[in-house]
Amino acid sequence: MSKETHHFQAEIQQLLDIVIHSLYTDKEIFVRELISNSADACEKLRFNQSSGTALYQSEIAPAITVATDDKAGTITITDTGCGMTHGELVENLGTIAHSGTKAFLKQLAEDKKPDVGLIGQFGVGFYSAFMVAKKVTVLSRSFGPDEQSWQWTSEGMGGYEIAPAAELPRGTKIILELKDDAKDFATESTVERIIQRYSSFVPFPIELNAKRLNTVQAIWARSKNEIKEEEYNEFYTFVGHDHEKPLFRLHFSADAPLAIQALLFVPGRNFETMGMGRMDSEVNLYCRKVLIQAKAKGLFPEWLRFLKGVVDSEDLPLNISRETMQDTSLLQKLNKVLTSRFLKFLDEQSEKEAEAYAKFYHEYHRFLKEGVVTDFTHKEALGKLLRYESSALDAGKLTSLADYVKRMPSDQKEIYCLLAANRAAAEASPYFEVFKERKWEVLFLYDAWDEFVMEHLHTFDGQPLKLAEKADLNLSAKKEGALSEAAAKELSKWLKETLGEQVNEVRVSQRLVDSPAVVVDSDKFMTASMRRIMKAMKQDGPDLPAAKPDFEFNPAHPIMARLDSVRQKDAALAGSVAEQILDNARVAAGLLEDPRAMLTRLNSLLEKVLAKE
Ligand code: FE6
């Protein structure tokens, strides 16, 4: 048999026209496509080998070699896979490729931003060679013992030639004579980078100019109990670009609703706190071990951007493009499944690996809180993961909301939270007094974000979350030595006259034990700590209107009792003391912005005290 000349079928010629003239920028994907074909050919060979079929050159193991020649301007990809017969060489360009070509052309015509990079997913990745090659030569020898070798050549336009070739080793060799503007693909370093990027996990050896490239296995696709700890760690070093050990690892596979294999890692440290700025998610999306998208956007919610690893799904349909990937319902489904699974994993770890979870929480609590505030979908699961100090535990120990709820006495109907700078401030807070007296537990929140977190969470396990400063609670018993009800009412009136517009309402408090007075937000929408955050975030523009809180005083406190008698004798001194009590209460609430006036007054009061001696 001698040389035959064939025309390409009309659709294929149309596809080639597009590919040859494409302005598509990621031309490098042709390397991925040809290596992927070679890997499939190796896979098919291995399958035939294991089923006992007679093979041509059975002693040659399946492998892939790439050679670049920058002088000749060529790149050659060779495999020892199953090879192609004459029929297959013609068929591949005929009927089998035909339906994929049609579907691909349709997709290209429909897309606003046609993505030639999808070519492989339509089963016609071979043609991407024509993006970079002016001439392609394919030499192939099928694994069938009685087959012979063939040479196929084409310059893209005007068909191809096929002719018998001298006896070749089993498999396929594809030689690309590069176009002038694609000569860089004959440079070893360029091709090495491309192979590392897309084909690191191809399960057959890849050599580039006699150098072995892919030494890390796609362990995510193997079963868990066969994988050694060191293999996981080596893999993490590779995908995480991190030489420390990961804090957590989640390796799982699912069949429904989607076929997923995922291997996810939580790095040992939160890189965002290390002055590195905002991190990008580093979870790569694969389809059958070949990279579809590095740092895939939308695979996880933003607040899980600290995760590293891989997700492999066979269910990625053929028409997923980089651009459209982001708004497909498939991606949303994938996102939901992955996120729920990961949150469930964290919940399990918090029980099984308490110490590791504590470290995780220390590093990453802000991400979880961001999730509560920005993502309704996973609020419940995130609520379970939060941890806080509490009045019922020693300093430094953290509790979950679930454990708090378990400890609640039956007459307590709310979960109480107290915002404070630290534990000492929380325990000394006037808002804590009524809880101390009742022996009711209060969560101590030291992070400015926690107020928003509680607001968004709203309830946990059916129990409302309530800030201690907003709790409507009374002390259990009346205190001795308290002003009478009538006297207290008179004092209230006088205080309101004296303090004037600085306070909204003055009233007798039922929640104070040790403090003479507190300020309580009269604003239902803005709490003291929100006010602090808004002030901190505000740049220019008018100042926030000053807070005008309610003023509550403790009628049993000696200061208030004395104040009541002094105000009848020395109005000036009493007025000064009333102002000071208000400022003290503002200090306790973190509302005093400028202490100068307060210090001047306090000094003159001290002078008066000393003058009495
Ligand atoms: C793709 C057409 C050449 C095998 N090995 C390798 N590539 C393969 C196959 N393809 N199809 C089968 C392909 C074509 C030509 C390669 Br001409 F579709 N490496 Cl077994």
Short mmCIF file of C-alpha atoms and ligand atoms in Angstrom, two decimals, residues 33-42 44 77-79 81-85 88-93 97 123-127 136-138 140 152-153 160 171-174, ligand 1:
data_model
loop_
_atom_site.label_atom_id
_atom_site.label_comp_id
_atom_site.label_asym_id
_atom_site.label_seq_id
_atom_site.Cartn_x
_atom_site.Cartn_y
_atom_site.Cartn_z
CA GLU A 33 -4.16 17.88 25.10
CA LEU A 34 -1.50 15.79 23.38
CA ILE A 35 -0.16 14.45 26.70
CA SER A 36 -3.70 13.69 27.78
CA ASN A 37 -4.25 11.66 24.57
CA SER A 38 -1.00 9.83 25.20
CA ALA A 39 -2.06 9.08 28.78
CA ASP A 40 -5.35 7.65 27.53
CA ALA A 41 -3.45 5.52 25.04
CA CYS A 42 -1.22 4.24 27.87
CA LYS A 44 -5.85 1.56 27.14
CA ILE A 77 5.49 13.93 21.91
CA THR A 78 5.94 10.18 21.96
CA ASP A 79 4.11 7.50 23.89
CA GLY A 81 0.62 3.41 24.52
CA CYS A 82 -1.75 1.39 22.37
CA GLY A 83 -1.01 3.17 19.09
CA MET A 84 -3.34 3.46 16.13
CA THR A 85 -4.09 1.28 13.14
CA GLU A 88 -8.11 4.30 13.54
CA LEU A 89 -5.97 7.05 12.09
CA VAL A 90 -8.61 7.67 9.48
CA GLU A 91 -11.51 7.02 11.85
CA ASN A 92 -10.22 9.39 14.53
CA LEU A 93 -10.46 12.08 11.98
CA ALA A 97 -14.33 12.87 16.20
CA GLY A 123 -12.71 14.69 22.47
CA VAL A 124 -10.93 16.53 19.68
CA GLY A 125 -7.93 17.90 21.61
CA PHE A 126 -5.56 16.60 18.94
CA TYR A 127 -6.54 19.43 16.61
CA VAL A 136 2.02 17.83 12.01
CA THR A 137 3.46 14.36 11.48
CA VAL A 138 1.97 11.38 13.33
CA SER A 140 1.92 5.22 14.96
CA TRP A 152 0.17 10.57 8.80
CA THR A 153 1.00 14.16 7.82
CA TYR A 160 -3.80 14.88 5.03
CA GLY A 171 2.70 3.65 20.32
CA THR A 172 2.47 7.08 18.77
CA LYS A 173 4.94 9.84 17.96
CA ILE A 174 3.61 13.28 17.10
C1 FE6 B 1 -5.62 11.42 19.02
C2 FE6 B 1 -5.69 11.72 15.32
C3 FE6 B 1 -3.44 11.47 15.97
C4 FE6 B 1 -3.76 7.25 20.58
N1 FE6 B 1 -2.59 7.78 21.02
C5 FE6 B 1 -2.36 9.08 20.91
N2 FE6 B 1 -3.28 9.95 20.36
C6 FE6 B 1 -4.46 9.42 19.94
C7 FE6 B 1 -4.75 8.07 20.05
N3 FE6 B 1 -5.53 10.01 19.39
N4 FE6 B 1 -6.47 9.13 19.17
C8 FE6 B 1 -6.06 7.91 19.54
C9 FE6 B 1 -5.16 11.53 17.60
C10 FE6 B 1 -6.05 11.66 16.64
C11 FE6 B 1 -4.37 11.63 14.99
C12 FE6 B 1 -3.84 11.42 17.28
BR1 FE6 B 1 -3.85 11.74 13.19
F1 FE6 B 1 -7.33 11.76 16.99
N5 FE6 B 1 -1.18 9.60 21.33
CL1 FE6 B 1 -4.01 5.57 20.70
#
